[in-house]
PDB file of C-alpha atoms in Angstrom:
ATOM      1  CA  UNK A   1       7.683 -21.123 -16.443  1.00 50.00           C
ATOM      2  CA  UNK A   2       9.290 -18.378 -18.207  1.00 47.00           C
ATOM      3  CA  UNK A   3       5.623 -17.611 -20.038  1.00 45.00           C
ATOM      4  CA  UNK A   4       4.452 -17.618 -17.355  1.00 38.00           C
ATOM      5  CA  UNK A   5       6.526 -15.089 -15.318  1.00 39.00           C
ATOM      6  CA  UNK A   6       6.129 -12.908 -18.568  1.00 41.00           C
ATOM      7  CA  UNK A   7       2.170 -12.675 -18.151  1.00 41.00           C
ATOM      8  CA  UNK A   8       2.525 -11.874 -14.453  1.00 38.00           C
ATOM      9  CA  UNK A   9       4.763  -9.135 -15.368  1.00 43.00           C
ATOM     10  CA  UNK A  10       2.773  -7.977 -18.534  1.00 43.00           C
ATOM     11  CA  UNK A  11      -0.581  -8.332 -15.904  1.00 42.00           C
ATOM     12  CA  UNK A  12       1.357  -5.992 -13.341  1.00 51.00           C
ATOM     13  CA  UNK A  13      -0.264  -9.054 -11.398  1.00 52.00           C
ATOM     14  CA  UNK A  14       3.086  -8.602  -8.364  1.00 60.00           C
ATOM     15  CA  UNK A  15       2.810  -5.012  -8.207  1.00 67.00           C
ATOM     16  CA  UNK A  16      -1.495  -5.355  -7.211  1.00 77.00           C
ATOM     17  CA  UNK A  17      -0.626  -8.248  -5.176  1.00 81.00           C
ATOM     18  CA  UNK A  18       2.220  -6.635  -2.926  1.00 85.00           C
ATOM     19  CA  UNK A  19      -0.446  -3.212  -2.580  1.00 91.00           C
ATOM     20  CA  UNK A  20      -3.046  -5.478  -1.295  1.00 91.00           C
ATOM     21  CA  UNK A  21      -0.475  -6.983   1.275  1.00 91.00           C
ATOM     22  CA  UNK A  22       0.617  -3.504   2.154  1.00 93.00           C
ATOM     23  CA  UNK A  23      -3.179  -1.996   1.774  1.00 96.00           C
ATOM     24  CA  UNK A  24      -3.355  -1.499   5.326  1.00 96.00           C
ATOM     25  CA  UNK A  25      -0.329  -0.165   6.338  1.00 96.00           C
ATOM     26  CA  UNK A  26      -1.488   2.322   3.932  1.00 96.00           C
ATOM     27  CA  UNK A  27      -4.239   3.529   5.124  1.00 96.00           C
ATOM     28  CA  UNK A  28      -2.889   3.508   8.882  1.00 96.00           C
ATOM     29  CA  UNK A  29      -0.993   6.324   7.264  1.00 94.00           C
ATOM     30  CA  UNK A  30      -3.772   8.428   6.330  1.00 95.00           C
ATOM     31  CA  UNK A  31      -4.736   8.580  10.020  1.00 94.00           C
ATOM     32  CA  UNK A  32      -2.182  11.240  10.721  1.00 90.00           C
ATOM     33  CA  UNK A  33      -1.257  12.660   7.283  1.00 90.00           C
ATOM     34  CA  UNK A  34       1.792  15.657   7.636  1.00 90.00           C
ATOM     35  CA  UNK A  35      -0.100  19.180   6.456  1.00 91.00           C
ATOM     36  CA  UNK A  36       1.976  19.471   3.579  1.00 92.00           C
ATOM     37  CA  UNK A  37       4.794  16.451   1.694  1.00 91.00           C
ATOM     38  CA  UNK A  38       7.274  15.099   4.366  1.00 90.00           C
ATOM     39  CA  UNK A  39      10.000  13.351   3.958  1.00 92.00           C
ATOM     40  CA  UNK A  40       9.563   9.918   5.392  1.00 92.00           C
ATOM     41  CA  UNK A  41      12.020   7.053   4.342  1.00 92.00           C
ATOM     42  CA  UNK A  42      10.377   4.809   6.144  1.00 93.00           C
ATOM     43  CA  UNK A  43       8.648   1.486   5.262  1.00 93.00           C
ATOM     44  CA  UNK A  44       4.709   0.947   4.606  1.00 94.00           C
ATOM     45  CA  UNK A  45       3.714  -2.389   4.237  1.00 93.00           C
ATOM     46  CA  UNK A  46       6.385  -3.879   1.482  1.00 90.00           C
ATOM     47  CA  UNK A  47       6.905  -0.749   0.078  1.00 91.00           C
ATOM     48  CA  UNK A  48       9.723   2.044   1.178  1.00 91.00           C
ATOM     49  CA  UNK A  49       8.132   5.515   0.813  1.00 93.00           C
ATOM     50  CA  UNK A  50      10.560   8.064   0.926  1.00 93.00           C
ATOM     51  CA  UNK A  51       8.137  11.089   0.998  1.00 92.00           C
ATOM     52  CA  UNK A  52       4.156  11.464   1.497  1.00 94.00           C
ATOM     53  CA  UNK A  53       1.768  13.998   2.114  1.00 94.00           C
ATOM     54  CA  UNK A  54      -1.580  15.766   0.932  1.00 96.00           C
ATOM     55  CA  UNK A  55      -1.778  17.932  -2.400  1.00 96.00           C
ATOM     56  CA  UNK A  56      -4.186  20.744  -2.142  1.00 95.00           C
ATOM     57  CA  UNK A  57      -5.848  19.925  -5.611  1.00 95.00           C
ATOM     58  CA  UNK A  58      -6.191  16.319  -3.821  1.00 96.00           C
ATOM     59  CA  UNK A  59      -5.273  13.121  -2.805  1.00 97.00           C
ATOM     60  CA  UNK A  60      -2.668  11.743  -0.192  1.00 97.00           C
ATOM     61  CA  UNK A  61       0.629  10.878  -2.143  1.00 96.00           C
ATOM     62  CA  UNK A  62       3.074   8.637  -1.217  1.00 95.00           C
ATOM     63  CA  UNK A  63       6.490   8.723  -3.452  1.00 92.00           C
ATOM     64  CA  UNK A  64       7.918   5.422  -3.347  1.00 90.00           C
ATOM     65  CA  UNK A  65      10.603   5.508  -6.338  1.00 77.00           C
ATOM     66  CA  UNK A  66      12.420   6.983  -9.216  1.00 62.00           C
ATOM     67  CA  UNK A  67      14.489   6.002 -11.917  1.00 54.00           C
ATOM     68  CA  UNK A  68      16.443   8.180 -14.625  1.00 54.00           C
ATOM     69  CA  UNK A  69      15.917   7.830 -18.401  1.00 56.00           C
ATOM     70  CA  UNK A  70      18.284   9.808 -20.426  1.00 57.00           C
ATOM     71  CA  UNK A  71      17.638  13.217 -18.598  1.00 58.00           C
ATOM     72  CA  UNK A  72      14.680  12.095 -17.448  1.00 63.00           C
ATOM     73  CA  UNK A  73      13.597  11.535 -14.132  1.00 68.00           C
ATOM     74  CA  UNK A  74      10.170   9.198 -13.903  1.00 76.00           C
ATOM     75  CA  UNK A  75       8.926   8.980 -10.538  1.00 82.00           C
ATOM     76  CA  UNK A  76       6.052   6.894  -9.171  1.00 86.00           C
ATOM     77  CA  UNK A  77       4.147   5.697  -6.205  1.00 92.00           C
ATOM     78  CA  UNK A  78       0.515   5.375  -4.695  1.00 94.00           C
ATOM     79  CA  UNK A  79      -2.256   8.120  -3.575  1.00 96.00           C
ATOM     80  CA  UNK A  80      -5.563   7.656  -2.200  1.00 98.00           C
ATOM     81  CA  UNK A  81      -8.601   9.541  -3.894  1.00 97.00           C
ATOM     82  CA  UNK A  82      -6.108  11.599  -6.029  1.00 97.00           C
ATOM     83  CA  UNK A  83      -6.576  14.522  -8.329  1.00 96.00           C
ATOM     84  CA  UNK A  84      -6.503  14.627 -12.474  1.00 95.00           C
ATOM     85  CA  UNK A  85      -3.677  17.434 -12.715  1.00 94.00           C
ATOM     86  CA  UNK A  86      -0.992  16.330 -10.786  1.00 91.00           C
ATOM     87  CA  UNK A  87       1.128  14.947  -7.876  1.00 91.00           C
ATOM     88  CA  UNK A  88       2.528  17.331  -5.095  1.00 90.00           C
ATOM     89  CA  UNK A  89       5.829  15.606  -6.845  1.00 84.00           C
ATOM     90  CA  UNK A  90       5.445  16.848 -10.319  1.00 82.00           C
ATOM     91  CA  UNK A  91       2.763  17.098 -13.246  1.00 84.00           C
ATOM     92  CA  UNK A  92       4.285  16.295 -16.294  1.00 83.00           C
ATOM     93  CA  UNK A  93       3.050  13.250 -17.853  1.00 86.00           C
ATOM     94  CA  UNK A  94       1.420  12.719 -15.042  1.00 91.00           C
ATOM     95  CA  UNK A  95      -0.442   9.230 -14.442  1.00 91.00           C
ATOM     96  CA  UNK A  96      -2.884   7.813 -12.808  1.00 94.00           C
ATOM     97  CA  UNK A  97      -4.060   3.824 -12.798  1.00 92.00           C
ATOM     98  CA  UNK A  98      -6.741   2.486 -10.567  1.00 93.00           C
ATOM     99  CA  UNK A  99      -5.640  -0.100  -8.307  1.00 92.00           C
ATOM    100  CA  UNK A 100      -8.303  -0.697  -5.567  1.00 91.00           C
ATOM    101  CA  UNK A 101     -11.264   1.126  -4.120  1.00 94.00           C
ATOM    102  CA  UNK A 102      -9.641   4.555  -3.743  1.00 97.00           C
ATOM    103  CA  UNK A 103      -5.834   3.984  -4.039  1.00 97.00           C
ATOM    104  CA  UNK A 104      -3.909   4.527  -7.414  1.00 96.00           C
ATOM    105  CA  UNK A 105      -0.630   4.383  -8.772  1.00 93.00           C
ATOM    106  CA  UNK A 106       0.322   7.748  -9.837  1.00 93.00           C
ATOM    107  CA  UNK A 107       3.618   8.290 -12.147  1.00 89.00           C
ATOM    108  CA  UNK A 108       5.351  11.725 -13.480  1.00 84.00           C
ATOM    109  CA  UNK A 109       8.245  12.738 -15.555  1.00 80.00           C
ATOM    110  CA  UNK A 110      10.640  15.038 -14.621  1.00 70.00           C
ATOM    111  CA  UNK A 111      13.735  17.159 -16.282  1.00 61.00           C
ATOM    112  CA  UNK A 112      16.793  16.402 -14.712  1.00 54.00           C
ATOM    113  CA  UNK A 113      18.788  19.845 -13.818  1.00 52.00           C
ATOM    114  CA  UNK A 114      22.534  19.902 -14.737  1.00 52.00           C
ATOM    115  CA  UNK A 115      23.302  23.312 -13.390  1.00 50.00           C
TER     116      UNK A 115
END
């Protein structure tokens, strides 16, 4: 079992699963998309997005989560058809992995200030 549970998580096999379930809410979201990044906090599908919006190099982002490494901030989420340079969130070390059709996971790193 616990092999097991370590290849799903090494396969990112939960993550792809709970995006399909949530594929849809999704893209009833990029009916009405805001005309620049709004703060949302609201749930799609399984996920809680807590801002989305277009970026004018490309792509509809939706910021689901962050976590702090050192003085680090790496952020993460989904976007549909998105752009090579950057999220509207940030562009360093910025990441992109194919899920489905159009949609990605994006990630990006960010400084933390302290001042």
């Amino acid at each position: 079992m616990a092999g097991l549970t370590w290849g799903i998580i090494q396969l990112e096999i939960l993550p792809t699963v709970a995006f399909r379930v949530s594929q849809t809410a999704f893209e009833k979201s990029l009916i009405v998309i805001p005309d620049s990044v709004s703060q949302v906090d609201k749930h799609i599908g399984l996920y809680k997005v807590k801002r989305y919006g277009p970026d004018p190099r490309g792509g509809v982002y939706f910021h689901v989560t962050s976590g702090e490494v050192g003085l680090d901030v790496i952020s993460y989420g989904f976007v549909y058809q998105p752009n090579r340079y950057g999220s509207p969130f940030g562009t360093v070390n910025y990441t992109l992995e194919h899920l489905t059709e159009d949609w990605y996971v994006f990630s990006h790193t960010s400084t933390l200030t302290l001042f």
